[in-house]
mmCIF file with all atom_site columns, C-alpha atoms in Angstrom:
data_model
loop_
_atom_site.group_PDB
_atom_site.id
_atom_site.type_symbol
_atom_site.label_atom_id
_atom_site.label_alt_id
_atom_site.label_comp_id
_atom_site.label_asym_id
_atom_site.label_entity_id
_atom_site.label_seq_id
_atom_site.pdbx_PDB_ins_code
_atom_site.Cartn_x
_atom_site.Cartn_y
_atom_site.Cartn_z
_atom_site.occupancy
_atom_site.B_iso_or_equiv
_atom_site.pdbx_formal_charge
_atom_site.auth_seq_id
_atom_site.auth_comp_id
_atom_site.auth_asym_id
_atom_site.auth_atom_id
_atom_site.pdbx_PDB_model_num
ATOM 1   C CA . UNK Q 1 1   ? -95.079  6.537   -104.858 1.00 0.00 ? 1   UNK Q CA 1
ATOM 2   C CA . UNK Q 1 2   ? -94.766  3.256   -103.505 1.00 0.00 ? 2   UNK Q CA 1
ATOM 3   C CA . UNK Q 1 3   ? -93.352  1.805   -100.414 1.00 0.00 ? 3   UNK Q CA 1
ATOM 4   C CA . UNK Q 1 4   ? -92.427  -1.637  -99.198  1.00 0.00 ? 4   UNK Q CA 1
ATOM 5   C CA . UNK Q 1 5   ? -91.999  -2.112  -95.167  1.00 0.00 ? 5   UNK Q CA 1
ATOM 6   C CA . UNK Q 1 6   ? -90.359  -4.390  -93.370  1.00 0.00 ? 6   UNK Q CA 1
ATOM 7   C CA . UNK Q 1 7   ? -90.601  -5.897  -89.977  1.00 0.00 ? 7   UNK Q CA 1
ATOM 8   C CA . UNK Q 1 8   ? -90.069  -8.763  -88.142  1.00 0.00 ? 8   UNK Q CA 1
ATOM 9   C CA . UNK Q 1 9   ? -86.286  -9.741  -88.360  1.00 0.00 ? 9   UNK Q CA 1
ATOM 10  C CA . UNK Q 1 10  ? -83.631  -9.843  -85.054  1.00 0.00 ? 10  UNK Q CA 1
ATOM 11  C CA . UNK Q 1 11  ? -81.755  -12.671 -83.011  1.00 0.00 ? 11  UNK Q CA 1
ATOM 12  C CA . UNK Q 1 12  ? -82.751  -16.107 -82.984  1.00 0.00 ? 12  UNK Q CA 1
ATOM 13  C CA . UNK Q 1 13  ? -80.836  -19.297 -81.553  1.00 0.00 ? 13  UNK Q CA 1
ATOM 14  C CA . UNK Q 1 14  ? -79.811  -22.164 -84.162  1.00 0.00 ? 14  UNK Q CA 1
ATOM 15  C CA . UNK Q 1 15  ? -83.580  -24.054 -85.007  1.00 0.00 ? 15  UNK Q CA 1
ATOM 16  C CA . UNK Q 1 16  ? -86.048  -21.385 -83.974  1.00 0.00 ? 16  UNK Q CA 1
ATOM 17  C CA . UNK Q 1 17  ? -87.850  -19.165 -86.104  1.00 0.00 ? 17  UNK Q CA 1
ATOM 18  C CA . UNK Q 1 18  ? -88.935  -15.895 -87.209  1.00 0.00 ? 18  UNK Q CA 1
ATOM 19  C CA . UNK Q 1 19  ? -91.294  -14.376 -89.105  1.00 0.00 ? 19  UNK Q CA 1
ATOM 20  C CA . UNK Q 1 20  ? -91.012  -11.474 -91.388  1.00 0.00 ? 20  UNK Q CA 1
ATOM 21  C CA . UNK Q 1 21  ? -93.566  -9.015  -92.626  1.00 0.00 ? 21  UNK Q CA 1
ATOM 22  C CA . UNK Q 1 22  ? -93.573  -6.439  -95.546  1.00 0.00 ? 22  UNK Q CA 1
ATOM 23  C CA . UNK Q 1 23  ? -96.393  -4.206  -96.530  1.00 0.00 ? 23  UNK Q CA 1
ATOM 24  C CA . UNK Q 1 24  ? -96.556  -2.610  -99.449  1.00 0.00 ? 24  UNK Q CA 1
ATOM 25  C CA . UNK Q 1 25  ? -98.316  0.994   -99.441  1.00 0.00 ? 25  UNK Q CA 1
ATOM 26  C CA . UNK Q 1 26  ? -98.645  4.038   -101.426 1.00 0.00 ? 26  UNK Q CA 1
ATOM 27  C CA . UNK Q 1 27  ? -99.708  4.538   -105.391 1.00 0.00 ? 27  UNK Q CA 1
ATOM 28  C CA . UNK Q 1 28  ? -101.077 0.442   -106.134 1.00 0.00 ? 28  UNK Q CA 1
ATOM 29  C CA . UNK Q 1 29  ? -103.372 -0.731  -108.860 1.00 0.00 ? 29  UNK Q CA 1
ATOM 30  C CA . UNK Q 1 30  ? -102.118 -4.138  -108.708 1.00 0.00 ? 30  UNK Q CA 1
ATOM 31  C CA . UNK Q 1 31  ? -99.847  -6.400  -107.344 1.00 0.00 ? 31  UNK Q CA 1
ATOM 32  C CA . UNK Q 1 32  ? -97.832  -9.405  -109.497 1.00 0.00 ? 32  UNK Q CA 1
ATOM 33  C CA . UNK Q 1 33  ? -95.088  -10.854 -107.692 1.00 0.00 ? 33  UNK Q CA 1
ATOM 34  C CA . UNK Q 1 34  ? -94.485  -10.449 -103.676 1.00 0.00 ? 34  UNK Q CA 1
ATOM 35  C CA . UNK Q 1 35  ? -91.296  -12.221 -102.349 1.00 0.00 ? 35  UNK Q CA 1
ATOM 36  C CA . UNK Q 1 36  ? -87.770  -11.778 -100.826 1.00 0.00 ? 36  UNK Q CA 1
ATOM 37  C CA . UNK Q 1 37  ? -84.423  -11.862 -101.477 1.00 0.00 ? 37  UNK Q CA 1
ATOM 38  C CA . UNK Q 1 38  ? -81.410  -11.922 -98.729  1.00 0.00 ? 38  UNK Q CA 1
ATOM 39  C CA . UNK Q 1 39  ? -77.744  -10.686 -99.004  1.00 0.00 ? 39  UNK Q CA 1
ATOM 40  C CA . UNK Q 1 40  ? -74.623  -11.160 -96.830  1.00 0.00 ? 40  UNK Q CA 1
ATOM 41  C CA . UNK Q 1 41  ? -71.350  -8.607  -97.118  1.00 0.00 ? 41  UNK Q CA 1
ATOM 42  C CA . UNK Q 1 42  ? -69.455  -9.298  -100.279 1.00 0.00 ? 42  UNK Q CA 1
ATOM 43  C CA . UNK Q 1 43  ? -72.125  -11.566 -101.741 1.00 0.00 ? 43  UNK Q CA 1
ATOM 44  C CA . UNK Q 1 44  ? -74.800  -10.788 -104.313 1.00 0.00 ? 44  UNK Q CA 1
ATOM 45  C CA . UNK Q 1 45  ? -78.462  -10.580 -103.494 1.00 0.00 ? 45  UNK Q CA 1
ATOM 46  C CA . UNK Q 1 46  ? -79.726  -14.241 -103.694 1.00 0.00 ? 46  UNK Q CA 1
ATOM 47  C CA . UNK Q 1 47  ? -83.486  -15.061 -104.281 1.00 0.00 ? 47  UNK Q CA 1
ATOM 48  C CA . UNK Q 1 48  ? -85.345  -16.643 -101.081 1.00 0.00 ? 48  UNK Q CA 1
ATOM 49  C CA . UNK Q 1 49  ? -89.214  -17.060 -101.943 1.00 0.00 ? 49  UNK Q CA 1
ATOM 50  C CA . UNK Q 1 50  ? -91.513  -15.337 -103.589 1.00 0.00 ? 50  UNK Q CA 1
ATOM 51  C CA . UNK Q 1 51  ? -95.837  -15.561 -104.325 1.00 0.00 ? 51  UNK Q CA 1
ATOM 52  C CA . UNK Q 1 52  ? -97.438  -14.679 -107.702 1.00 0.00 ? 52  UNK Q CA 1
ATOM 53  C CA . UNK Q 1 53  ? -100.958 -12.910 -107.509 1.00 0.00 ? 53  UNK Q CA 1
ATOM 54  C CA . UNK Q 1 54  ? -102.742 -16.075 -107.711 1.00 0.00 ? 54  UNK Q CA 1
ATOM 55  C CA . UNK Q 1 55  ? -100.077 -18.609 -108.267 1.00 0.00 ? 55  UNK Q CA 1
ATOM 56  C CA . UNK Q 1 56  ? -98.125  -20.989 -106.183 1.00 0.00 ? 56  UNK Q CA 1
ATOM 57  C CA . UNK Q 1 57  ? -94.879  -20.114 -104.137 1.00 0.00 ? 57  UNK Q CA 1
ATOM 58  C CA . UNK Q 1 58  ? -91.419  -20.361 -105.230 1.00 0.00 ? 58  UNK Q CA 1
ATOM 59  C CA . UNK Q 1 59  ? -88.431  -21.062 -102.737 1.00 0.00 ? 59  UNK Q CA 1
ATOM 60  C CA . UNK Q 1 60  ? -84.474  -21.303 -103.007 1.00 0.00 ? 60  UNK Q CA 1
ATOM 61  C CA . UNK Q 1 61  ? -83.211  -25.038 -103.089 1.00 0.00 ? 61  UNK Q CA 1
ATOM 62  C CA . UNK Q 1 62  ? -81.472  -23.990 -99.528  1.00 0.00 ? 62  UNK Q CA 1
ATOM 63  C CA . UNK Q 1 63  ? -84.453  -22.821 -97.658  1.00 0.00 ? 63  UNK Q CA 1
ATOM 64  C CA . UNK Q 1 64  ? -87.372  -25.454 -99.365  1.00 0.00 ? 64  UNK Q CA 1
ATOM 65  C CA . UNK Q 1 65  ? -89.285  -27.221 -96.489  1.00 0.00 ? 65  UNK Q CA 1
ATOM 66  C CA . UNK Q 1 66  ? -87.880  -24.920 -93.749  1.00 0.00 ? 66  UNK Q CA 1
ATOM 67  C CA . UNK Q 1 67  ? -89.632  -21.284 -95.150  1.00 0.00 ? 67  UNK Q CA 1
ATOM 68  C CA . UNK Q 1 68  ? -93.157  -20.493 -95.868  1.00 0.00 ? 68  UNK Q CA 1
ATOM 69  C CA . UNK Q 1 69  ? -93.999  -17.777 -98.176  1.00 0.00 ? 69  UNK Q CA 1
ATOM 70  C CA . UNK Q 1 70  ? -97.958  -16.080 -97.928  1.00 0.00 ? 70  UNK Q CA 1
ATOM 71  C CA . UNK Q 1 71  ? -99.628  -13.093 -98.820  1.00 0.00 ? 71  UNK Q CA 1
ATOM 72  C CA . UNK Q 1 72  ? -102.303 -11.332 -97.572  1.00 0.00 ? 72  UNK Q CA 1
ATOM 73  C CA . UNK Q 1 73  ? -104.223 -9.313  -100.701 1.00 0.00 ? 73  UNK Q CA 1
ATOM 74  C CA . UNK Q 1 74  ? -106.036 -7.539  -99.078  1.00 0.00 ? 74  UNK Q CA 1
ATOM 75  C CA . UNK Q 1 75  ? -103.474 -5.875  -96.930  1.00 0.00 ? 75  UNK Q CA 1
ATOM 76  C CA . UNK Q 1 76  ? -100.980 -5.776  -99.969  1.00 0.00 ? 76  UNK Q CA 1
ATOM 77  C CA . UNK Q 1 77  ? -98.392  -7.899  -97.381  1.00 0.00 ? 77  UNK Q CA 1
ATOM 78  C CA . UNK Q 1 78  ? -96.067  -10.517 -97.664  1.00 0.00 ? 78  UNK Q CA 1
ATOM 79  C CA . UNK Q 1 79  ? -95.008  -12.578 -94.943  1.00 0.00 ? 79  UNK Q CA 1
ATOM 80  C CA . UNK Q 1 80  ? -92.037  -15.146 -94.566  1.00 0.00 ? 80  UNK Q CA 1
ATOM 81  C CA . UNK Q 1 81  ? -92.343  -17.764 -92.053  1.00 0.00 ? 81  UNK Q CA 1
ATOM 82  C CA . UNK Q 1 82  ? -88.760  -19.311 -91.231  1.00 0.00 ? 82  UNK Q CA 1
ATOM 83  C CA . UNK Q 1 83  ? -88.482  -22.024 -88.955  1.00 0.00 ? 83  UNK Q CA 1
ATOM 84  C CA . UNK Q 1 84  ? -85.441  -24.498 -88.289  1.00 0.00 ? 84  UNK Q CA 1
ATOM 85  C CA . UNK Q 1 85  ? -83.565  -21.375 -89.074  1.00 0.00 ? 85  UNK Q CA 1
ATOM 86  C CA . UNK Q 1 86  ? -79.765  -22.244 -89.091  1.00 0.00 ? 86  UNK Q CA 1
ATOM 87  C CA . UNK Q 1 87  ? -76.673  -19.865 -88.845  1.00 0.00 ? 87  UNK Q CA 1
ATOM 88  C CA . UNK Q 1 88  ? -76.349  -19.581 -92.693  1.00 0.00 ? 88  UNK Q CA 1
ATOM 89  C CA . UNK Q 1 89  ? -79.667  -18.174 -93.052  1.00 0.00 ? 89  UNK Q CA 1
ATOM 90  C CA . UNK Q 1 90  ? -78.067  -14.877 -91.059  1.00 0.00 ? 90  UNK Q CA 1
ATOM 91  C CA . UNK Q 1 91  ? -78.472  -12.022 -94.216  1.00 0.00 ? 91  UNK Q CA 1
ATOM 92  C CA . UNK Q 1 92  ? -80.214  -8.658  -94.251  1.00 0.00 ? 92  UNK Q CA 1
ATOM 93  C CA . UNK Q 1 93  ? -83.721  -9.810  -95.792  1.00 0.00 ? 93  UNK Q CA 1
ATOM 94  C CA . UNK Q 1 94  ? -85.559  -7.792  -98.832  1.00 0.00 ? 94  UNK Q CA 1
ATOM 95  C CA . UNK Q 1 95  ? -88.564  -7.585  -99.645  1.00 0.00 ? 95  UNK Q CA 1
ATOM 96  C CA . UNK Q 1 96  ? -89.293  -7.217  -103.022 1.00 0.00 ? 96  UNK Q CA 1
ATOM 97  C CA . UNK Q 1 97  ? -92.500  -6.971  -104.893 1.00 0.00 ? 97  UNK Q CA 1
ATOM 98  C CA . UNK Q 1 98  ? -93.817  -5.881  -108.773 1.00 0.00 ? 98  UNK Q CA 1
ATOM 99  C CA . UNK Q 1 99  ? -96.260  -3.279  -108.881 1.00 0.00 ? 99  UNK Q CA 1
ATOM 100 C CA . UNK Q 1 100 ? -98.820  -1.891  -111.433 1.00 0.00 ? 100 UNK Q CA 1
ATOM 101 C CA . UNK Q 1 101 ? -99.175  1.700   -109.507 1.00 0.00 ? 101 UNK Q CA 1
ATOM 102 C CA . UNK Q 1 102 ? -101.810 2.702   -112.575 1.00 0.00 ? 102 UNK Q CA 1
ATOM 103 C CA . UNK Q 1 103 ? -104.189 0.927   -114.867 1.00 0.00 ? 103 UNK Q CA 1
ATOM 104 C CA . UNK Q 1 104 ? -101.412 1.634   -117.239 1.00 0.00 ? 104 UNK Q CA 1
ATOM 105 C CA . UNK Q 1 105 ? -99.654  -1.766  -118.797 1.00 0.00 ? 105 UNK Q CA 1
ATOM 106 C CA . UNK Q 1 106 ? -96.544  -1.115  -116.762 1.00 0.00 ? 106 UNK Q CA 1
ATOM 107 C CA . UNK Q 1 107 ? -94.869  -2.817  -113.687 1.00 0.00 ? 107 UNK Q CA 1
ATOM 108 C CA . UNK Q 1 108 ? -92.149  -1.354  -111.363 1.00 0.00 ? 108 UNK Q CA 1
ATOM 109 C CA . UNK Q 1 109 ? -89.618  -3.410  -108.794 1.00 0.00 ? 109 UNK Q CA 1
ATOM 110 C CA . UNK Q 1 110 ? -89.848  -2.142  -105.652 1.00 0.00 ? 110 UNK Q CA 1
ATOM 111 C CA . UNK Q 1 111 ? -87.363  -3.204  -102.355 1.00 0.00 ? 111 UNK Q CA 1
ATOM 112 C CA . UNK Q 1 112 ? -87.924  -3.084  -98.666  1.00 0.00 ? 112 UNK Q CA 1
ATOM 113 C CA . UNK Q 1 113 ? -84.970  -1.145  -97.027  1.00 0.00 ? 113 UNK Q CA 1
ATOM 114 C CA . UNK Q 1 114 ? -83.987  -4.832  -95.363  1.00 0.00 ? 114 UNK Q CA 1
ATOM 115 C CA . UNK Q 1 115 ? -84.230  -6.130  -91.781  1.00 0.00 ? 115 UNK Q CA 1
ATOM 116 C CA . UNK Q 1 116 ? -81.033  -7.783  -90.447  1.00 0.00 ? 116 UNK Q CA 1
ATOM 117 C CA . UNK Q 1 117 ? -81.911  -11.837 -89.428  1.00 0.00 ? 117 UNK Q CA 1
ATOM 118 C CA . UNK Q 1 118 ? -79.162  -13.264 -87.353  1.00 0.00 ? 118 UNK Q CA 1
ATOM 119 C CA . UNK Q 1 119 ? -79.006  -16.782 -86.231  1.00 0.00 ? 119 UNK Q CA 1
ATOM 120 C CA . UNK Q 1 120 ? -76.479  -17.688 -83.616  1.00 0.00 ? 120 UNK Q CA 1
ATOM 121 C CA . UNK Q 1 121 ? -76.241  -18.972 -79.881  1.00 0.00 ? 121 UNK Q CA 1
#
């Protein structure tokens, strides 16, 4: 099977940063998509950033020119850079990431188990 782990999230202050990790391990042929997603109680999962094997990043309207999305292929991670974080940017952050575990034509979603980000003074 397939796991996706996360590390990297805790307390910041209002403009200072973080950076996330996620490393994905287990039964991989191939990675498409690595990215992640954020949620706060009583609100749906939203979309944050995410990489395509080969492509160029995606971000969320609210966190363009503040988050950086990379990916390391070799170690089958994803990292998320977040600077001038500000206190709406406090969620439980998901890593996400579609993976061919065979040379078999099929992809699977995977999630992180989330790491809480809190920004506040």
């Amino acid at each position: 099977q397939v796991q996706l782990v996360e590390s990297g999230g805790g307390l910041v202050q209002p403009g200072g940063s973080l950076r996330l990790s996620c490393a994905a391990s287990g039964s991989i042929f191939s990675i498409n998509t690595m990215g992640w997603y954020r949620q706060v109680p009583g609100k749906e999962r939203e979309f944050v950033a995410d990489i395509i094997s080969g492509g160029s990043p995606n971000y969320a309207h609210s966190v363009k020119d503040r988050f950086t999305v990379s990916r390391d292929n070799a170690k089958n991670t994803v990292y998320l850079q977040m600077n001038s974080l500000k206190p709406e940017d406090t969620a439980v952050y998901y890593c996400n990431a579609i993976i061919r575990p065979s040379p078999l034509p099929y992809d699977y979603t995977f999630w992180g188990q989330g790491t809480q980000v809190t920004v506040s003074s």
